[in-house]
Amino acid sequence: MIDAEDLSLLLKEIDRKRELMINTAMANGFTSAETVACSQELDILITQYQKKLLTVQKTKKVYQTFNSIYTFFLKPSFKTSDDIKDL
């Protein structure tokens, strides 16, 4: 299961790779092989992050749906003895 720490670590790696790409581009040019390689690695990291985030969002939605269904079926549809006393 993916947790917030996984996402946080991946974001830190994305920031680190972005900074490295910028520094490489300033030193070697925007079209240098090193800069392009950094850019491609950054793209991979961002894609991994987006996929993990989507998985987390889907998992939350599934849990919310199950919780709603569970709550719906647990609601008593009949009067309890306490309700009858109040009548």
PDB file of C-alpha atoms in Angstrom:
ATOM      1  CA  MET A   1       0.000   0.000   0.000  1.00  0.00           C
ATOM      2  CA  ILE A   2       1.192   3.476  -0.820  1.00  0.00           C
ATOM      3  CA  ASP A   3       1.360   5.921   2.057  1.00  0.00           C
ATOM      4  CA  ALA A   4       2.023   9.614   2.475  1.00  0.00           C
ATOM      5  CA  GLU A   5       5.684   8.961   3.253  1.00  0.00           C
ATOM      6  CA  ASP A   6       6.172   7.245  -0.136  1.00  0.00           C
ATOM      7  CA  LEU A   7       4.681  10.247  -1.897  1.00  0.00           C
ATOM      8  CA  SER A   8       6.727  12.668   0.186  1.00  0.00           C
ATOM      9  CA  LEU A   9       9.980  10.861  -0.622  1.00  0.00           C
ATOM     10  CA  LEU A  10       9.105  10.812  -4.304  1.00  0.00           C
ATOM     11  CA  LEU A  11       8.384  14.558  -4.248  1.00  0.00           C
ATOM     12  CA  LYS A  12      11.774  15.186  -2.648  1.00  0.00           C
ATOM     13  CA  GLU A  13      13.429  13.102  -5.369  1.00  0.00           C
ATOM     14  CA  ILE A  14      11.525  15.083  -8.027  1.00  0.00           C
ATOM     15  CA  ASP A  15      12.721  18.372  -6.519  1.00  0.00           C
ATOM     16  CA  ARG A  16      16.294  17.090  -6.350  1.00  0.00           C
ATOM     17  CA  LYS A  17      16.208  15.905  -9.974  1.00  0.00           C
ATOM     18  CA  ARG A  18      14.610  19.174 -11.145  1.00  0.00           C
ATOM     19  CA  GLU A  19      17.361  21.172  -9.428  1.00  0.00           C
ATOM     20  CA  LEU A  20      20.019  18.933 -10.985  1.00  0.00           C
ATOM     21  CA  MET A  21      18.450  19.354 -14.423  1.00  0.00           C
ATOM     22  CA  ILE A  22      18.392  23.148 -14.092  1.00  0.00           C
ATOM     23  CA  ASN A  23      22.013  23.253 -12.952  1.00  0.00           C
ATOM     24  CA  THR A  24      23.057  20.898 -15.749  1.00  0.00           C
ATOM     25  CA  ALA A  25      21.205  23.004 -18.331  1.00  0.00           C
ATOM     26  CA  MET A  26      22.888  26.188 -17.094  1.00  0.00           C
ATOM     27  CA  ALA A  27      26.314  24.576 -17.186  1.00  0.00           C
ATOM     28  CA  ASN A  28      26.053  22.484 -20.360  1.00  0.00           C
ATOM     29  CA  GLY A  29      23.154  23.947 -22.331  1.00  0.00           C
ATOM     30  CA  PHE A  30      19.514  23.033 -22.598  1.00  0.00           C
ATOM     31  CA  THR A  31      20.032  20.514 -25.388  1.00  0.00           C
ATOM     32  CA  SER A  32      23.109  18.760 -24.001  1.00  0.00           C
ATOM     33  CA  ALA A  33      22.941  14.998 -23.575  1.00  0.00           C
ATOM     34  CA  GLU A  34      23.271  15.373 -19.791  1.00  0.00           C
ATOM     35  CA  THR A  35      20.385  17.845 -19.568  1.00  0.00           C
ATOM     36  CA  VAL A  36      18.157  15.715 -21.791  1.00  0.00           C
ATOM     37  CA  ALA A  37      18.962  12.639 -19.666  1.00  0.00           C
ATOM     38  CA  CYS A  38      18.042  14.554 -16.478  1.00  0.00           C
ATOM     39  CA  SER A  39      14.838  15.742 -18.111  1.00  0.00           C
ATOM     40  CA  GLN A  40      13.874  12.193 -19.081  1.00  0.00           C
ATOM     41  CA  GLU A  41      14.628  10.920 -15.571  1.00  0.00           C
ATOM     42  CA  LEU A  42      12.512  13.760 -14.149  1.00  0.00           C
ATOM     43  CA  ASP A  43       9.652  12.797 -16.475  1.00  0.00           C
ATOM     44  CA  ILE A  44       9.810   9.218 -15.181  1.00  0.00           C
ATOM     45  CA  LEU A  45       9.722  10.385 -11.559  1.00  0.00           C
ATOM     46  CA  ILE A  46       6.769  12.687 -12.209  1.00  0.00           C
ATOM     47  CA  THR A  47       4.895   9.884 -13.962  1.00  0.00           C
ATOM     48  CA  GLN A  48       5.569   7.550 -11.012  1.00  0.00           C
ATOM     49  CA  TYR A  49       4.267  10.206  -8.628  1.00  0.00           C
ATOM     50  CA  GLN A  50       1.101  10.755 -10.670  1.00  0.00           C
ATOM     51  CA  LYS A  51       0.406   7.009 -10.834  1.00  0.00           C
ATOM     52  CA  LYS A  52       0.913   6.580  -7.089  1.00  0.00           C
ATOM     53  CA  LEU A  53      -1.265   9.598  -6.336  1.00  0.00           C
ATOM     54  CA  LEU A  54      -4.011   8.226  -8.576  1.00  0.00           C
ATOM     55  CA  THR A  55      -3.788   4.870  -6.773  1.00  0.00           C
ATOM     56  CA  VAL A  56      -4.152   6.618  -3.419  1.00  0.00           C
ATOM     57  CA  GLN A  57      -7.151   8.593  -4.660  1.00  0.00           C
ATOM     58  CA  LYS A  58      -8.832   5.463  -6.048  1.00  0.00           C
ATOM     59  CA  THR A  59      -8.201   3.584  -2.805  1.00  0.00           C
ATOM     60  CA  LYS A  60      -9.743   6.413  -0.772  1.00  0.00           C
ATOM     61  CA  LYS A  61     -12.773   6.445  -3.052  1.00  0.00           C
ATOM     62  CA  VAL A  62     -13.224   2.670  -2.663  1.00  0.00           C
ATOM     63  CA  TYR A  63     -13.015   2.966   1.129  1.00  0.00           C
ATOM     64  CA  GLN A  64     -15.516   5.828   1.112  1.00  0.00           C
ATOM     65  CA  THR A  65     -17.908   3.794  -1.042  1.00  0.00           C
ATOM     66  CA  PHE A  66     -17.644   0.747   1.215  1.00  0.00           C
ATOM     67  CA  ASN A  67     -18.130   2.962   4.248  1.00  0.00           C
ATOM     68  CA  SER A  68     -21.251   4.504   2.709  1.00  0.00           C
ATOM     69  CA  ILE A  69     -22.691   1.103   1.849  1.00  0.00           C
ATOM     70  CA  TYR A  70     -21.840  -0.258   5.282  1.00  0.00           C
ATOM     71  CA  THR A  71     -23.419   2.736   7.004  1.00  0.00           C
ATOM     72  CA  PHE A  72     -26.528   2.513   4.822  1.00  0.00           C
ATOM     73  CA  PHE A  73     -27.150  -1.122   5.710  1.00  0.00           C
ATOM     74  CA  LEU A  74     -26.496  -0.593   9.401  1.00  0.00           C
ATOM     75  CA  LYS A  75     -29.098   2.150   9.758  1.00  0.00           C
ATOM     76  CA  PRO A  76     -32.098   0.616  11.472  1.00  0.00           C
ATOM     77  CA  SER A  77     -35.151   0.852   9.266  1.00  0.00           C
ATOM     78  CA  PHE A  78     -37.465  -0.129  12.114  1.00  0.00           C
ATOM     79  CA  LYS A  79     -38.427   1.535  15.324  1.00  0.00           C
ATOM     80  CA  THR A  80     -36.508   0.593  18.418  1.00  0.00           C
ATOM     81  CA  SER A  81     -38.169   0.000  21.762  1.00  0.00           C
ATOM     82  CA  ASP A  82     -37.063   3.482  22.846  1.00  0.00           C
ATOM     83  CA  ASP A  83     -38.756   5.010  19.792  1.00  0.00           C
ATOM     84  CA  ILE A  84     -41.981   3.167  20.552  1.00  0.00           C
ATOM     85  CA  LYS A  85     -42.045   4.518  24.103  1.00  0.00           C
ATOM     86  CA  ASP A  86     -41.924   8.057  22.702  1.00  0.00           C
ATOM     87  CA  LEU A  87     -45.073   7.484  20.612  1.00  0.00           C
TER      88      LEU A  87
END
